[in-house]
Short mmCIF file of C-alpha atoms in Angstrom, two decimals:
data_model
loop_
_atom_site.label_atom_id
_atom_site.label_comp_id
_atom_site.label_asym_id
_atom_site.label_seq_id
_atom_site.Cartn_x
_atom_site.Cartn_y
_atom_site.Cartn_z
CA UNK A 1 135.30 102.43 92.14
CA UNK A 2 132.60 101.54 89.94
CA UNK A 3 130.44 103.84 92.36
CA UNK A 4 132.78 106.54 92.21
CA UNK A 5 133.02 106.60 88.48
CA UNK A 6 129.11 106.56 88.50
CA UNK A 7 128.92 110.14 90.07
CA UNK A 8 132.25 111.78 88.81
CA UNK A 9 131.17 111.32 84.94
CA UNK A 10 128.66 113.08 85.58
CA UNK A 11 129.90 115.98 87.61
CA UNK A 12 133.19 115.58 84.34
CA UNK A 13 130.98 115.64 81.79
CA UNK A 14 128.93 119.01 82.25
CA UNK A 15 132.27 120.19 83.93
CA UNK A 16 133.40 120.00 80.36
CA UNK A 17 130.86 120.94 78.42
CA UNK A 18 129.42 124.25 80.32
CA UNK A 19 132.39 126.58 79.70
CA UNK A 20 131.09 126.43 76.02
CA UNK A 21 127.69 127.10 77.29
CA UNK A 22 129.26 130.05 78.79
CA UNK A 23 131.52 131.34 76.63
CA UNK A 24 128.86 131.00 73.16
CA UNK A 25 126.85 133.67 75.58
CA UNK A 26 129.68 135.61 76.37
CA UNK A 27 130.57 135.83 72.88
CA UNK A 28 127.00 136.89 71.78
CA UNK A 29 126.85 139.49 74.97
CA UNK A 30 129.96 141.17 73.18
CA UNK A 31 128.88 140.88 69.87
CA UNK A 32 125.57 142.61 70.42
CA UNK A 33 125.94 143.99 73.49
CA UNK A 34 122.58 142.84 74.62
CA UNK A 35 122.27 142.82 78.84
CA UNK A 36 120.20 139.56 78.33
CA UNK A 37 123.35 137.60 76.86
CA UNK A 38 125.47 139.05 80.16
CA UNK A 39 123.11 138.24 82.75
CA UNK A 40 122.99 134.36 81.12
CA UNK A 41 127.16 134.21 81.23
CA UNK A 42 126.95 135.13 84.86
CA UNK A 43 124.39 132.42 85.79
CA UNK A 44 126.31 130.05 83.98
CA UNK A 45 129.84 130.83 85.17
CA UNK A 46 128.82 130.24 88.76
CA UNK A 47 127.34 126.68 87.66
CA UNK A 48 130.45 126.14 85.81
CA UNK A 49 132.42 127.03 89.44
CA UNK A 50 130.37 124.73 90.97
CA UNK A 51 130.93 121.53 88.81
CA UNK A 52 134.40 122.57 88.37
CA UNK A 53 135.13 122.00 92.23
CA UNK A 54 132.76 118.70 92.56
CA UNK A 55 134.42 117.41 89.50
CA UNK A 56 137.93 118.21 90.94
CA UNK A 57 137.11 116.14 94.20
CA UNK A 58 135.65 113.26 92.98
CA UNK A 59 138.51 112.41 90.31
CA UNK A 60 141.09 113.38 93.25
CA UNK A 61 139.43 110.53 95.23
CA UNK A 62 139.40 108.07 92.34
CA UNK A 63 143.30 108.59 91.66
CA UNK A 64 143.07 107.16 95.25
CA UNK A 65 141.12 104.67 93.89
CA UNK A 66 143.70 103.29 91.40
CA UNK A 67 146.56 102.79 93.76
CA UNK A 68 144.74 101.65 96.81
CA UNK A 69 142.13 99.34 95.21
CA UNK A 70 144.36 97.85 91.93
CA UNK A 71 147.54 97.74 93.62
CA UNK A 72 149.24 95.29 90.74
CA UNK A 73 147.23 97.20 87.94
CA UNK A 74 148.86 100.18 89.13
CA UNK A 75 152.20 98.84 89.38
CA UNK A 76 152.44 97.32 86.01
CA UNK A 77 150.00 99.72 83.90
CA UNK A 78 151.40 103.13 85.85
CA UNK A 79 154.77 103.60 84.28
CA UNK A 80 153.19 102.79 80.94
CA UNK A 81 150.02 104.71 80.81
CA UNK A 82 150.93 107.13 83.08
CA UNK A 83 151.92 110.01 80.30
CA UNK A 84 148.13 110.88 79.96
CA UNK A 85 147.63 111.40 83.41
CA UNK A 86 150.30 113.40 83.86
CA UNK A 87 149.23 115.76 81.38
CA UNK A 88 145.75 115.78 82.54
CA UNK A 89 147.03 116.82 85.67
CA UNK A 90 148.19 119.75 83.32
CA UNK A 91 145.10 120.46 81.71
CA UNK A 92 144.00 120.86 84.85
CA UNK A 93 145.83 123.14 86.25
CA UNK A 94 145.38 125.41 83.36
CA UNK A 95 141.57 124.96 83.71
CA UNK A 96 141.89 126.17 87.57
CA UNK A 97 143.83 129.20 86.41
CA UNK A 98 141.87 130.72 83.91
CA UNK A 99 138.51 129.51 85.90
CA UNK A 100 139.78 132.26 87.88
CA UNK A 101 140.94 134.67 85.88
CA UNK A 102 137.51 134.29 84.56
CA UNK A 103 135.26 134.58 87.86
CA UNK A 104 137.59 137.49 88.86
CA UNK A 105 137.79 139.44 85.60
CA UNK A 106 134.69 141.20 84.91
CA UNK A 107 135.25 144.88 84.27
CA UNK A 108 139.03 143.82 85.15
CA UNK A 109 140.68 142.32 82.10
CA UNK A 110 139.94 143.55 78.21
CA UNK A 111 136.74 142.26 77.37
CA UNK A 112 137.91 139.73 74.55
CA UNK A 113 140.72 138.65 76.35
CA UNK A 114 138.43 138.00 79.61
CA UNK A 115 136.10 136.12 77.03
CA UNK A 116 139.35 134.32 75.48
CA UNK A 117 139.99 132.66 79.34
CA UNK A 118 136.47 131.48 79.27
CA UNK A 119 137.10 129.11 76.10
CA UNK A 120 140.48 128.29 77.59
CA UNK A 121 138.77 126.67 80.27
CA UNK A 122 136.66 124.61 77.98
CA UNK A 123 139.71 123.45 75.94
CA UNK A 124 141.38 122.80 78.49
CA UNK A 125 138.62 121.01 80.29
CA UNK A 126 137.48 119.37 77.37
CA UNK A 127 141.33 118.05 76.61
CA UNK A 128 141.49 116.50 80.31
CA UNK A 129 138.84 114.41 79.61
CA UNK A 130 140.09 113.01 76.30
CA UNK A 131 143.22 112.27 77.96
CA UNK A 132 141.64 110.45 81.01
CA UNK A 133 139.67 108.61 78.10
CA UNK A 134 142.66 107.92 76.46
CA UNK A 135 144.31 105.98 79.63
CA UNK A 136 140.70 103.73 79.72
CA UNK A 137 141.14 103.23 76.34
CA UNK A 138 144.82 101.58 76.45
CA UNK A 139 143.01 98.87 78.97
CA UNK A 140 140.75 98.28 75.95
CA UNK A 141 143.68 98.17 73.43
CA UNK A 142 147.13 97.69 75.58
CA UNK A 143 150.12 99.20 73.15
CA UNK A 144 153.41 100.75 73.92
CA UNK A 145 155.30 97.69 75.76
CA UNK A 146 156.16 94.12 74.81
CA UNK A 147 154.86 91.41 77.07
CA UNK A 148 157.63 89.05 77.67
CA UNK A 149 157.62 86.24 80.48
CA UNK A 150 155.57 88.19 82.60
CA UNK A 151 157.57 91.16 82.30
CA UNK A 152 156.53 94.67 80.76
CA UNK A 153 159.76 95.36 78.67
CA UNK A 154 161.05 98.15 75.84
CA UNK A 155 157.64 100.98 77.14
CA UNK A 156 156.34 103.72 75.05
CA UNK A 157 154.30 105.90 76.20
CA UNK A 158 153.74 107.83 73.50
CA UNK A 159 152.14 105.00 71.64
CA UNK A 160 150.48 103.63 74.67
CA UNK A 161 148.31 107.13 74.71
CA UNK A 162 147.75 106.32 71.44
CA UNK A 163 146.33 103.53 70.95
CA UNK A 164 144.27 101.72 68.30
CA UNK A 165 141.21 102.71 70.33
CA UNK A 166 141.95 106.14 71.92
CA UNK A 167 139.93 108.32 68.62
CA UNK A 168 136.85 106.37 68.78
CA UNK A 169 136.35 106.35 72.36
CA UNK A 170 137.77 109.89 72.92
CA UNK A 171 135.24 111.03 70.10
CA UNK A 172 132.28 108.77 71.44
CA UNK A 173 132.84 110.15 74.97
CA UNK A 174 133.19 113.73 73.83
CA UNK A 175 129.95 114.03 72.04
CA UNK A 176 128.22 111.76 74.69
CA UNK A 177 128.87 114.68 77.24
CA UNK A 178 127.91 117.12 74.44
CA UNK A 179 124.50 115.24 74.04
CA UNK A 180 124.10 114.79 77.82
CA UNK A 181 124.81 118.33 79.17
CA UNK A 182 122.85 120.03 76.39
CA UNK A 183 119.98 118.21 76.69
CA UNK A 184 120.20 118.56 80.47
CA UNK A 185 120.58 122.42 80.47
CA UNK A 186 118.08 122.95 77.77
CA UNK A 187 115.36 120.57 79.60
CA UNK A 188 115.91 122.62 82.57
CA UNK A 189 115.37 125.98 80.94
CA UNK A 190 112.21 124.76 79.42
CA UNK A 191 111.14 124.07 82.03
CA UNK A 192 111.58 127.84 83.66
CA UNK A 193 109.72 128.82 80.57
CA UNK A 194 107.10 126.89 81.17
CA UNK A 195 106.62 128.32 85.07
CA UNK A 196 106.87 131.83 83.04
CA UNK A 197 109.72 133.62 84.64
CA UNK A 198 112.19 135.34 82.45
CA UNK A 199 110.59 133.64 79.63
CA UNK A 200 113.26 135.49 77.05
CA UNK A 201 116.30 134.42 79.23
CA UNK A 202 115.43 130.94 79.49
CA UNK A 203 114.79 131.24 76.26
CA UNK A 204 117.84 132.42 75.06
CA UNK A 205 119.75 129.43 77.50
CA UNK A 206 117.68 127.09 75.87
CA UNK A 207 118.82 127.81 72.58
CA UNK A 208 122.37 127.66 73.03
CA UNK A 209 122.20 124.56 75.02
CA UNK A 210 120.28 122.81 72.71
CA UNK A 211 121.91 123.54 69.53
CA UNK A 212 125.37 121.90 71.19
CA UNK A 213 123.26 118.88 72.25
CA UNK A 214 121.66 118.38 69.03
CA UNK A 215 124.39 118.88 66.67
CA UNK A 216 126.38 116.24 68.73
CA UNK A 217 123.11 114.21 69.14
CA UNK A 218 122.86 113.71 65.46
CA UNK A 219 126.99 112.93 64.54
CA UNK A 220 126.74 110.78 67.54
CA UNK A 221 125.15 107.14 65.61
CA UNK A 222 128.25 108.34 63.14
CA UNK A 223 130.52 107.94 66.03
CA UNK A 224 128.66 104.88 67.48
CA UNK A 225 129.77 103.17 63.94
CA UNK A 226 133.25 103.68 64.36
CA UNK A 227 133.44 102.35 67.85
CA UNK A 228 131.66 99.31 66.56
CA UNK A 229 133.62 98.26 63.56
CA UNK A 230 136.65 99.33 65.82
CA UNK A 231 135.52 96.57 68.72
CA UNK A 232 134.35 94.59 66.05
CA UNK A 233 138.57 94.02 65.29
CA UNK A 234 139.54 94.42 68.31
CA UNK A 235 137.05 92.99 71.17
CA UNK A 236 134.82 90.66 69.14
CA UNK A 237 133.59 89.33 72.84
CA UNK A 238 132.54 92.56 73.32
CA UNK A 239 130.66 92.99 70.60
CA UNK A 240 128.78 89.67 71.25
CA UNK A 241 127.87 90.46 74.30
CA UNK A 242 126.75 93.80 73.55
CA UNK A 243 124.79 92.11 70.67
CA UNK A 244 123.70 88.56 71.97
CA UNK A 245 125.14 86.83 69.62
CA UNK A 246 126.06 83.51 70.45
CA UNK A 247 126.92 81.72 67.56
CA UNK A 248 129.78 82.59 64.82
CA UNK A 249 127.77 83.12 61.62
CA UNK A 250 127.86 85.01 58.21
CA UNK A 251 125.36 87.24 57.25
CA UNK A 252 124.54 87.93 61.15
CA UNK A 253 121.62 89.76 62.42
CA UNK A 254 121.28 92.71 64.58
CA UNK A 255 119.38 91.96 67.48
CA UNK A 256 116.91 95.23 68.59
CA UNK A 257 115.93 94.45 72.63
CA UNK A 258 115.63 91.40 74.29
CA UNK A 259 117.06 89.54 76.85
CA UNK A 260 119.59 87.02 76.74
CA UNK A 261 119.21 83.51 77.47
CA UNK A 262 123.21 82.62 78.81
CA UNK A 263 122.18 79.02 79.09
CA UNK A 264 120.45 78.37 76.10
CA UNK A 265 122.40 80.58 74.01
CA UNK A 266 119.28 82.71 72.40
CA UNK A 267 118.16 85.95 72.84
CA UNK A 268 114.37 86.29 73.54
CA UNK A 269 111.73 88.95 72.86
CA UNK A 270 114.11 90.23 70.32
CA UNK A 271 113.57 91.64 67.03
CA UNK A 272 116.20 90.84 64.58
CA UNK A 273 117.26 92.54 61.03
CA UNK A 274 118.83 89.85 59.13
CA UNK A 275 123.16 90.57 57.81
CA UNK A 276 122.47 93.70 59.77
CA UNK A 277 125.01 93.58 62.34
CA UNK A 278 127.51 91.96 59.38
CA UNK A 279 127.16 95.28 57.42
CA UNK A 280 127.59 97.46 60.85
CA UNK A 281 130.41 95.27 61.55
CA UNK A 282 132.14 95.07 59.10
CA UNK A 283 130.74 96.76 55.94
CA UNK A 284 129.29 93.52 54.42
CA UNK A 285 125.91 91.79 54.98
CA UNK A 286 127.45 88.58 54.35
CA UNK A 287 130.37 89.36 56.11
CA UNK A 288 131.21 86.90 58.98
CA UNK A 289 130.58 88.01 63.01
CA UNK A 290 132.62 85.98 65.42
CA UNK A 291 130.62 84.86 68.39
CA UNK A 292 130.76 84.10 72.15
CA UNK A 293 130.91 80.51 70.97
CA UNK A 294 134.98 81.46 69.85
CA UNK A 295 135.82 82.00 73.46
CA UNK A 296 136.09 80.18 76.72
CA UNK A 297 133.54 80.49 79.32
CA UNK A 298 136.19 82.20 81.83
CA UNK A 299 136.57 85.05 78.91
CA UNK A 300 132.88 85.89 78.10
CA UNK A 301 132.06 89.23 79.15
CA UNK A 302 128.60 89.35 81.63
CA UNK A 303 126.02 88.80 78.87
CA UNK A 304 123.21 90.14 80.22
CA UNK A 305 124.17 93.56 81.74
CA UNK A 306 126.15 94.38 78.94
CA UNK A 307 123.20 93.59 76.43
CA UNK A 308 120.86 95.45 78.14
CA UNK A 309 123.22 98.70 79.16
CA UNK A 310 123.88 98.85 74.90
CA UNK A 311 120.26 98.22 74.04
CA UNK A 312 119.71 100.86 76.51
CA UNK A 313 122.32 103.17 75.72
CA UNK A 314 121.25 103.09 71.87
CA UNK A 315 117.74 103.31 72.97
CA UNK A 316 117.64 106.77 74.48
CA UNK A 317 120.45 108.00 71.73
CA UNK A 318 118.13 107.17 68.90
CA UNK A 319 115.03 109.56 71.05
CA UNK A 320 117.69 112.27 71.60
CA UNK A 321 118.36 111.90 67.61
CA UNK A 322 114.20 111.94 67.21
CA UNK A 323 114.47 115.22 69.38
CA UNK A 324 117.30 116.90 67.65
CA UNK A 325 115.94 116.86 64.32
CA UNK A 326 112.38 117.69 65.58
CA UNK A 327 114.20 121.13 67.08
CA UNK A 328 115.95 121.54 64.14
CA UNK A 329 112.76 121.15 62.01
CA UNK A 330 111.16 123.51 64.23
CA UNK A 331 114.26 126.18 64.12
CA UNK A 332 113.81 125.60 60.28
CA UNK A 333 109.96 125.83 59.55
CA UNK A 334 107.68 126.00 62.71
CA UNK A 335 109.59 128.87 64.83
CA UNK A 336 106.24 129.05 66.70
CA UNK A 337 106.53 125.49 68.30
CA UNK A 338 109.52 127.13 70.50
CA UNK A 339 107.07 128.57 72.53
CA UNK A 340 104.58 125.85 72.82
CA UNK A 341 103.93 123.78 76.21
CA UNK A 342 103.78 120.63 74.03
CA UNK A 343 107.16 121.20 72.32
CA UNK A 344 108.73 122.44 75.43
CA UNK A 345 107.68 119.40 77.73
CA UNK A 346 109.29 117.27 75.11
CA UNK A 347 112.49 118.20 76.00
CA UNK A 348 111.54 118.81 79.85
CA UNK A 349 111.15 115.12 79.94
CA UNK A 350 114.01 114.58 77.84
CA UNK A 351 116.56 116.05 80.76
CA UNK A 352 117.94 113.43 82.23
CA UNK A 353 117.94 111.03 79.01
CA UNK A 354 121.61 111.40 77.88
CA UNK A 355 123.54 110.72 81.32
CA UNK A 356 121.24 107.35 81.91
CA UNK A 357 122.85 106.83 78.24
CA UNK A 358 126.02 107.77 79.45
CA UNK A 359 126.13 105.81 82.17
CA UNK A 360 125.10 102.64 80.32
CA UNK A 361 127.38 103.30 77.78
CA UNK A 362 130.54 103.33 80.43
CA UNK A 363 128.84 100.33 81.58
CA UNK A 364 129.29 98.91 78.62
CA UNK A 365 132.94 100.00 78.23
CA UNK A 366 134.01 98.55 81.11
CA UNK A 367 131.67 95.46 81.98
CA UNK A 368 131.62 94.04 78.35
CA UNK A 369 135.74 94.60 79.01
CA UNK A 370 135.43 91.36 81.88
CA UNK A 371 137.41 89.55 82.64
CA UNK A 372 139.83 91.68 81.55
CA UNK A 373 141.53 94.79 83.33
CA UNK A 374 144.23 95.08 80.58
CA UNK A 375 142.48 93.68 77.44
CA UNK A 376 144.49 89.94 76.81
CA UNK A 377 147.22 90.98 79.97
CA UNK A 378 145.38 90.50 82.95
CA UNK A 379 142.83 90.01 84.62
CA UNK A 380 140.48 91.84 87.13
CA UNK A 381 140.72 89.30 89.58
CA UNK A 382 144.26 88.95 89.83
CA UNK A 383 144.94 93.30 89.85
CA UNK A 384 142.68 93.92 92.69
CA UNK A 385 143.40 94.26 96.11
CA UNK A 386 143.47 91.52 98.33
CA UNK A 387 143.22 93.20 101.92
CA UNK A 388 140.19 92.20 103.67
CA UNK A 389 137.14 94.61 104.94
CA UNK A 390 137.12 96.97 101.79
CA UNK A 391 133.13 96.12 101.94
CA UNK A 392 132.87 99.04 104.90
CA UNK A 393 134.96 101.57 102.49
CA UNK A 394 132.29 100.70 99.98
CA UNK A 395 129.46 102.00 102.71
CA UNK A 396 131.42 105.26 103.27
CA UNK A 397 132.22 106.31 99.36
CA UNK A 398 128.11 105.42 98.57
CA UNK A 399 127.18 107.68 101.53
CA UNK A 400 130.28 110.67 101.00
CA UNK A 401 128.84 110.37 97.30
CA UNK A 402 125.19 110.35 97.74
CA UNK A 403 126.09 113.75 100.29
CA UNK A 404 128.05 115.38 97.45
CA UNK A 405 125.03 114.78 94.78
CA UNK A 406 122.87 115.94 97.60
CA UNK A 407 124.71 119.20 98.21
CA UNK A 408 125.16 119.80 94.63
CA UNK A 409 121.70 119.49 93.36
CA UNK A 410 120.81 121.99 96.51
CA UNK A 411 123.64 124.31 95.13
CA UNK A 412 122.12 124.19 91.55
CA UNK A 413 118.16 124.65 92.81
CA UNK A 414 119.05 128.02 95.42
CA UNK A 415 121.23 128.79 92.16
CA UNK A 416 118.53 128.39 89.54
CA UNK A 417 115.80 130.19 91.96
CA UNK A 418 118.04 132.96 92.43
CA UNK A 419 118.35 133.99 88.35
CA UNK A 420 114.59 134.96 88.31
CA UNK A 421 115.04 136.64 91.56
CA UNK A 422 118.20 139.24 90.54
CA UNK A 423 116.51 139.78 87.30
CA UNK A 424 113.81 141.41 89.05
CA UNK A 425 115.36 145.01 88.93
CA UNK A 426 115.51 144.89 85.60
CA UNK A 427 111.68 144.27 85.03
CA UNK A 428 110.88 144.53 81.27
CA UNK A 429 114.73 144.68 80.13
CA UNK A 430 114.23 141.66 78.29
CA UNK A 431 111.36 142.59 75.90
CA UNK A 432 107.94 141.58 76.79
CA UNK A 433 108.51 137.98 75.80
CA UNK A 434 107.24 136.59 79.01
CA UNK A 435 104.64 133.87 78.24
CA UNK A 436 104.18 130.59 76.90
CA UNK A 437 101.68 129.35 74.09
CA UNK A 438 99.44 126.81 74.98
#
């Protein structure tokens, strides 16, 4: 599962976030009527198809997942957190429908309402993926049911969806695909610009992407805080593993890199802010950070991976921040740098920096979780399936996934080659805009 989940946020994520892509140019094609701004909705809207149908298949297979691999997860946790699903499966449907309409409806429908089914299926995408993160977020904070001798008694599943930790992670995750996608898209249109083809179209695609990623970029550390003093209540072994901190103390520092020492309870090679983490915490330096030293061995999160997937996810979020407010610097008082190899390679190498963020952040989310499947209800060990052999299944998933990345990434190259290539007829339509500075 933990492989499947590894390739289907990604395919979710920019599955979420395109439509907006494609509807911002959509809007600006009927606002100024500019051929440029049509041309880019096109390209985009067959990118959006293609992530659309990838994402659909992968999250079939891992609703699969949950009832085949976490048989007595599924058949305690389903009637309770199974609202959000349900209306995911919803969400859904209305994304496939107006995905259509929207494919289908050039020169067809009235040209605002045809633009008005492209945001629907970014709402509607966007609100399947807040639910989905809504369900992962009542493992992290069970609510809606009391726990009596074993039994799951007097359900709601209203306030199971939610839950005390449903905002902060549905906010987190939303921006993190924000971040992730625009920073992807924008990297690769650079990157065009920088081979010279359809300078002014990339350039135009590399505005619009990048504006979304930056913006969220920059509110994400705002975000960050409120999942931390939120874990900071809730999963305090979380938090110490995310933060090495061993020992309960006031006044606690925030550790920056490292690795964790598990048997000697230290961190080493780490630099450390003293009453830091305190104040992050909890809004006090002197304030008082419990420790993995409050909890039994048998439930301390995996020290190490989750240490290193936060340090890394923060890492790369605090470049992308660097990044943001260099563009909007440059947007502000150096509009030359836009077309300058140096600036441009920036964010070329930035591309893939927000979904290795994303996926250490999910790692985090669910490994600094352990031992726990339903935070304080049960355990991972005792929800997963005990039939024999599921080693070979493993195999098959890792090489059906690997194929689908494979066949995707071809789908997205031919796709990307073929913009400069139908542009071609229109030589000179965008404005003579076709090279980069040096």
């Amino acid at each position: 599962m933990a492989v499947s989940l590894g390739f289907h946020i990604i395919f979710a994520c920019i599955g979420m976030v395109m439509p907006f892509f494609m509807a911002t140019s959509h809007y600006k094609y009927l606002k100024t009527k500019k051929i440029i701004y049509r041309d880019l909705t096109k390209a985009w809207s067959k990118g959006v198809a293609i992530f659309f149908v990838t994402g659909a298949v992968s999250g079939t297979v891992l609703s699969f997942e949950l009832g085949l691999l976490w048989p007595k997860f599924m058949l305690h946790a389903g009637p309770i957190f199974g609202m959000p699903f349900s209306l995911e499966g919803t969400a859904f449907f209305i994304e496939a429908i107006a995905l259509g309409f929207y494919l289908y409806g050039w020169n067809k429908f009235d040209p605002w309402f045809h633009w008005f089914t492209g945001v629907v299926v970014g709402v509607s995408g966007l609100a399947s993926g807040i639910l989905v993160v809504a369900a992962n977020a009542w493992m992290n904070s069970p609510a809606g049911f009391d726990f009596v001798d074993g039994q799951y008694l007097n359900i709601d599943p209203i306030a199971a969806m939610f839950n005390d930790a449903w905002f902060s992670q549905a906010l987190h995750m939303t921006l993190a695909a924000f971040v992730a996608t625009g920073f992807a898209v924008a990297g690769i249109h650079a990157y065009l610009m920088l081979k010279g083809q359809q300078v002014e179209f990339h350039r135009k695609a590399f505005l619009i992407a990048l504006v979304f990623g930056a913006v969220a970029a920059v509110l994400q550390p705002i975000s960050g805080d409120i999942s931390a003093k939120d874990i900071a209540v809730r999963q305090p072994a979380k938090l110490a593993a995310m933060e090495g901190h061993f020992e309960t103390s006031k006044s606690a520092p925030l550790i920056i890199g490292g690795l964790p020492d598990v048997e000697n309870k230290k961190v080493d090679y780490a630099i450390e802010i003293p009453g830091a983490l305190s104040f992050l915490a909890h809004g006090d330096f002197e304030a008082e950070v419990i420790g993995l030293d409050q909890f039994p061995e048998e439930d301390q999160p995996p020290v190490v991976v989750t240490h290193i997937a936060f340090q890394i996810m923060v890492g790369l979020g605090m470049v992308l921040v660097g990044l943001s407010l260099l563009f909007f610097f440059s947007r502000w008082k150096k509009k030359e740098w836009l077309s300058t190899r140096w600036f441009l390679w920036l964010f070329v190498l930035g591309t893939p920096l927000g979904f290795i963020a994303l996926e250490a952040g999910w790692t985090v989310t669910e490994v600094g979780r352990q031992p726990w499947i339903i935070y304080g209800v049960l355990r991972t060990a005792d929800a997963v399936s005990p039939i024999p052999g599921i080693a070979y299944s493993l195999y098959l998933f890792i090489g059906i996934y690997l194929s689908l990345a494979v066949a995707v990434t071809f789908l997205l190259i031919r796709q990307i080659k073929a913009i400069p290539e139908s542009l071609q007829k229109d030589s000179g339509i965008y404005g003579d805009s076709t090279k980069v500075g040096s």
